[in-house]
mmCIF file of C-alpha atoms in Angstrom:
data_model
loop_
_atom_site.group_PDB
_atom_site.id
_atom_site.type_symbol
_atom_site.label_atom_id
_atom_site.label_comp_id
_atom_site.label_asym_id
_atom_site.label_seq_id
_atom_site.Cartn_x
_atom_site.Cartn_y
_atom_site.Cartn_z
ATOM 1 C CA UNK A 1 0.000 0.000 0.000
ATOM 2 C CA UNK A 2 1.439 3.430 -0.885
ATOM 3 C CA UNK A 3 2.689 5.468 2.060
ATOM 4 C CA UNK A 4 0.319 8.380 1.343
ATOM 5 C CA UNK A 5 -2.636 5.972 1.566
ATOM 6 C CA UNK A 6 -1.303 4.629 4.866
ATOM 7 C CA UNK A 7 -0.979 8.218 6.094
ATOM 8 C CA UNK A 8 -4.598 8.994 5.190
ATOM 9 C CA UNK A 9 -5.831 5.849 6.959
ATOM 10 C CA UNK A 10 -3.673 6.583 10.019
ATOM 11 C CA UNK A 11 -4.969 10.158 10.198
ATOM 12 C CA UNK A 12 -8.583 8.997 10.012
ATOM 13 C CA UNK A 13 -8.063 6.429 12.751
ATOM 14 C CA UNK A 14 -6.194 8.957 14.910
ATOM 15 C CA UNK A 15 -8.972 11.512 14.446
ATOM 16 C CA UNK A 16 -11.633 9.003 15.479
ATOM 17 C CA UNK A 17 -9.616 7.896 18.516
ATOM 18 C CA UNK A 18 -8.936 11.516 19.485
ATOM 19 C CA UNK A 19 -12.612 12.437 19.305
ATOM 20 C CA UNK A 20 -13.617 9.405 21.378
ATOM 21 C CA UNK A 21 -10.933 10.149 23.959
ATOM 22 C CA UNK A 22 -11.970 13.802 24.058
ATOM 23 C CA UNK A 23 -15.633 12.945 24.589
ATOM 24 C CA UNK A 24 -14.743 10.547 27.420
ATOM 25 C CA UNK A 25 -12.158 12.947 28.955
ATOM 26 C CA UNK A 26 -9.326 10.432 28.552
ATOM 27 C CA UNK A 27 -7.039 12.315 26.149
ATOM 28 C CA UNK A 28 -4.013 12.106 28.447
ATOM 29 C CA UNK A 29 -4.545 8.471 29.429
ATOM 30 C CA UNK A 30 -4.857 7.400 25.786
ATOM 31 C CA UNK A 31 -1.778 9.495 24.929
ATOM 32 C CA UNK A 32 0.133 7.678 27.681
ATOM 33 C CA UNK A 33 -1.012 4.316 26.299
ATOM 34 C CA UNK A 34 0.041 5.301 22.782
ATOM 35 C CA UNK A 35 3.460 6.536 23.923
ATOM 36 C CA UNK A 36 4.002 3.239 25.751
ATOM 37 C CA UNK A 37 2.866 1.305 22.671
ATOM 38 C CA UNK A 38 5.214 3.309 20.455
ATOM 39 C CA UNK A 39 8.133 2.477 22.762
ATOM 40 C CA UNK A 40 7.141 -1.204 22.635
ATOM 41 C CA UNK A 41 6.972 -1.155 18.834
ATOM 42 C CA UNK A 42 10.412 0.453 18.609
ATOM 43 C CA UNK A 43 11.906 -1.989 21.128
ATOM 44 C CA UNK A 44 10.427 -5.251 19.829
ATOM 45 C CA UNK A 45 11.058 -6.748 16.409
ATOM 46 C CA UNK A 46 8.448 -9.423 17.228
ATOM 47 C CA UNK A 47 5.777 -6.765 17.823
ATOM 48 C CA UNK A 48 6.715 -5.015 14.576
ATOM 49 C CA UNK A 49 6.349 -8.333 12.745
ATOM 50 C CA UNK A 50 2.965 -8.895 14.414
ATOM 51 C CA UNK A 51 1.527 -5.554 13.319
ATOM 52 C CA UNK A 52 3.030 -5.726 9.828
ATOM 53 C CA UNK A 53 2.306 -9.391 9.017
ATOM 54 C CA UNK A 54 -0.221 -10.040 6.259
ATOM 55 C CA UNK A 55 0.083 -13.772 7.016
ATOM 56 C CA UNK A 56 -1.462 -13.675 10.481
ATOM 57 C CA UNK A 57 -5.252 -13.812 10.601
ATOM 58 C CA UNK A 58 -7.425 -11.092 12.100
ATOM 59 C CA UNK A 59 -8.136 -13.388 15.029
ATOM 60 C CA UNK A 60 -4.450 -14.076 15.688
ATOM 61 C CA UNK A 61 -3.510 -10.401 15.480
ATOM 62 C CA UNK A 62 -6.507 -9.398 17.583
ATOM 63 C CA UNK A 63 -5.738 -11.955 20.281
ATOM 64 C CA UNK A 64 -2.094 -10.977 20.462
ATOM 65 C CA UNK A 65 -2.753 -7.231 20.572
ATOM 66 C CA UNK A 66 -5.519 -7.705 23.175
ATOM 67 C CA UNK A 67 -3.141 -9.696 25.380
ATOM 68 C CA UNK A 68 -0.503 -6.991 24.998
ATOM 69 C CA UNK A 69 -2.996 -4.239 25.884
ATOM 70 C CA UNK A 70 -4.208 -6.124 28.947
ATOM 71 C CA UNK A 71 -0.667 -6.885 30.138
ATOM 72 C CA UNK A 72 0.347 -3.236 29.625
ATOM 73 C CA UNK A 73 -2.720 -1.983 31.520
ATOM 74 C CA UNK A 74 -4.049 0.178 28.693
ATOM 75 C CA UNK A 75 -7.350 2.003 29.099
ATOM 76 C CA UNK A 76 -10.532 0.359 27.869
ATOM 77 C CA UNK A 77 -10.752 2.822 24.965
ATOM 78 C CA UNK A 78 -7.198 2.093 23.776
ATOM 79 C CA UNK A 79 -7.760 -1.656 24.108
ATOM 80 C CA UNK A 80 -11.000 -1.502 22.096
ATOM 81 C CA UNK A 81 -9.328 0.698 19.497
ATOM 82 C CA UNK A 82 -6.475 -1.788 19.059
ATOM 83 C CA UNK A 83 -9.006 -4.608 18.739
ATOM 84 C CA UNK A 84 -10.873 -2.697 16.035
ATOM 85 C CA UNK A 85 -7.638 -1.962 14.182
ATOM 86 C CA UNK A 86 -6.779 -5.688 14.281
ATOM 87 C CA UNK A 87 -10.288 -6.668 13.150
ATOM 88 C CA UNK A 88 -10.022 -4.253 10.201
ATOM 89 C CA UNK A 89 -6.443 -5.410 9.428
ATOM 90 C CA UNK A 90 -5.079 -1.934 10.100
ATOM 91 C CA UNK A 91 -2.464 -2.674 12.767
ATOM 92 C CA UNK A 92 0.251 -1.732 10.261
ATOM 93 C CA UNK A 93 -0.928 1.895 10.532
ATOM 94 C CA UNK A 94 -0.293 2.094 14.302
ATOM 95 C CA UNK A 95 2.971 4.093 14.122
ATOM 96 C CA UNK A 96 1.224 6.696 11.946
ATOM 97 C CA UNK A 97 -1.884 6.684 14.152
ATOM 98 C CA UNK A 98 0.238 7.270 17.254
ATOM 99 C CA UNK A 99 2.140 10.162 15.686
ATOM 100 C CA UNK A 100 -1.044 11.760 14.304
ATOM 101 C CA UNK A 101 -2.854 11.449 17.660
ATOM 102 C CA UNK A 102 0.052 12.949 19.617
ATOM 103 C CA UNK A 103 0.435 15.772 17.066
ATOM 104 C CA UNK A 104 -3.247 16.574 17.317
ATOM 105 C CA UNK A 105 -3.072 16.574 21.120
ATOM 106 C CA UNK A 106 -0.047 18.898 21.033
ATOM 107 C CA UNK A 107 -1.855 21.248 18.635
ATOM 108 C CA UNK A 108 -4.895 21.294 20.926
ATOM 109 C CA UNK A 109 -2.664 22.338 23.818
ATOM 110 C CA UNK A 110 -0.819 24.927 21.769
ATOM 111 C CA UNK A 111 2.379 22.898 21.978
ATOM 112 C CA UNK A 112 4.921 22.466 19.278
ATOM 113 C CA UNK A 113 6.472 19.064 18.901
ATOM 114 C CA UNK A 114 10.183 18.615 18.534
ATOM 115 C CA UNK A 115 12.062 15.542 17.463
ATOM 116 C CA UNK A 116 15.592 15.290 18.834
ATOM 117 C CA UNK A 117 18.193 12.715 17.850
ATOM 118 C CA UNK A 118 21.353 12.418 19.916
ATOM 119 C CA UNK A 119 24.372 10.137 19.695
ATOM 120 C CA UNK A 120 23.948 9.040 23.323
ATOM 121 C CA UNK A 121 21.028 9.059 25.738
ATOM 122 C CA UNK A 122 20.461 12.470 27.299
ATOM 123 C CA UNK A 123 20.412 12.811 31.068
ATOM 124 C CA UNK A 124 17.266 14.267 32.640
ATOM 125 C CA UNK A 125 19.168 17.516 33.290
ATOM 126 C CA UNK A 126 20.218 17.712 29.630
ATOM 127 C CA UNK A 127 16.642 17.056 28.495
ATOM 128 C CA UNK A 128 15.345 19.785 30.809
ATOM 129 C CA UNK A 129 17.946 22.229 29.465
ATOM 130 C CA UNK A 130 17.015 21.304 25.896
ATOM 131 C CA UNK A 131 13.284 21.805 26.558
ATOM 132 C CA UNK A 132 14.010 25.160 28.205
ATOM 133 C CA UNK A 133 16.134 26.299 25.254
ATOM 134 C CA UNK A 134 13.480 25.232 22.742
ATOM 135 C CA UNK A 135 10.753 27.033 24.713
ATOM 136 C CA UNK A 136 12.818 30.208 24.649
ATOM 137 C CA UNK A 137 13.676 29.857 20.957
ATOM 138 C CA UNK A 138 10.158 29.069 19.761
ATOM 139 C CA UNK A 139 8.160 31.009 22.341
ATOM 140 C CA UNK A 140 5.786 28.486 23.789
ATOM 141 C CA UNK A 141 5.369 25.011 25.080
ATOM 142 C CA UNK A 142 7.358 22.321 23.296
ATOM 143 C CA UNK A 143 6.785 18.553 23.561
ATOM 144 C CA UNK A 144 10.114 16.833 22.934
ATOM 145 C CA UNK A 145 10.624 13.288 21.665
ATOM 146 C CA UNK A 146 14.216 12.149 22.110
ATOM 147 C CA UNK A 147 15.762 9.295 20.102
ATOM 148 C CA UNK A 148 19.253 7.853 20.278
ATOM 149 C CA UNK A 149 21.106 7.525 16.968
ATOM 150 C CA UNK A 150 24.684 6.293 17.516
ATOM 151 C CA UNK A 151 25.550 7.015 13.859
ATOM 152 C CA UNK A 152 25.582 10.757 14.708
ATOM 153 C CA UNK A 153 28.865 10.227 16.642
ATOM 154 C CA UNK A 154 28.166 13.323 18.757
ATOM 155 C CA UNK A 155 25.924 16.379 18.944
ATOM 156 C CA UNK A 156 22.214 16.689 18.215
ATOM 157 C CA UNK A 157 19.766 16.898 15.350
ATOM 158 C CA UNK A 158 16.692 18.912 16.373
ATOM 159 C CA UNK A 159 13.583 19.238 14.231
ATOM 160 C CA UNK A 160 10.692 21.493 15.206
ATOM 161 C CA UNK A 161 8.020 21.593 12.539
ATOM 162 C CA UNK A 162 9.750 22.220 9.230
ATOM 163 C CA UNK A 163 12.878 23.716 10.865
ATOM 164 C CA UNK A 164 15.921 21.532 11.460
ATOM 165 C CA UNK A 165 19.149 22.245 13.296
ATOM 166 C CA UNK A 166 21.858 19.646 12.689
ATOM 167 C CA UNK A 167 24.844 20.060 14.991
ATOM 168 C CA UNK A 168 25.899 16.425 14.783
ATOM 169 C CA UNK A 169 29.534 15.460 14.466
ATOM 170 C CA UNK A 170 28.621 13.227 11.522
ATOM 171 C CA UNK A 171 27.353 16.200 9.491
ATOM 172 C CA UNK A 172 30.309 18.378 10.478
ATOM 173 C CA UNK A 173 32.704 15.661 9.297
ATOM 174 C CA UNK A 174 30.794 15.347 6.009
ATOM 175 C CA UNK A 175 31.069 19.124 5.468
ATOM 176 C CA UNK A 176 34.785 18.988 6.277
ATOM 177 C CA UNK A 177 35.240 16.124 3.818
ATOM 178 C CA UNK A 178 33.523 18.145 1.079
ATOM 179 C CA UNK A 179 35.632 21.204 1.887
ATOM 180 C CA UNK A 180 38.836 19.139 1.758
ATOM 181 C CA UNK A 181 37.885 17.804 -1.691
ATOM 182 C CA UNK A 182 37.597 21.388 -2.920
ATOM 183 C CA UNK A 183 41.094 22.286 -1.641
ATOM 184 C CA UNK A 184 42.991 19.415 -3.362
#
């Protein structure tokens, strides 16, 4: 399925989930469930295979995702949503649904979302300093998602909306390499 089609499906599912969570006053609880699910998807190759597999039946996917939701202690709404996604064979859209839901929640709160990649895990003090700097730079509340990317070697890559600041050692070395080619 083309990625733009997946994006449309994910946005529709996220919108429906957001509206249900809003009407039941569980926006934050569902957001917590989705953040936990996103971390699980990133950490587990088996879970990624489960949600992406066209071979597994609806029943198998539904049973597995229901067991995961129960074990994780997800809210009833999140659990039912995951069951519906499995029944409709839409589990493969979950990463997009999660991102769209969290973006919509941030927009509702007037927050900007920032994606930060660092070569090593940031300490809580470093994360707090980063959030403070981004709030000052962009004038408002900023929700930060931090990822570790060892290929950066050092530094950070920060993306807020369409703006990106790349201060990674990897990029600096690439620029130096290009400059050295021009000298010789």
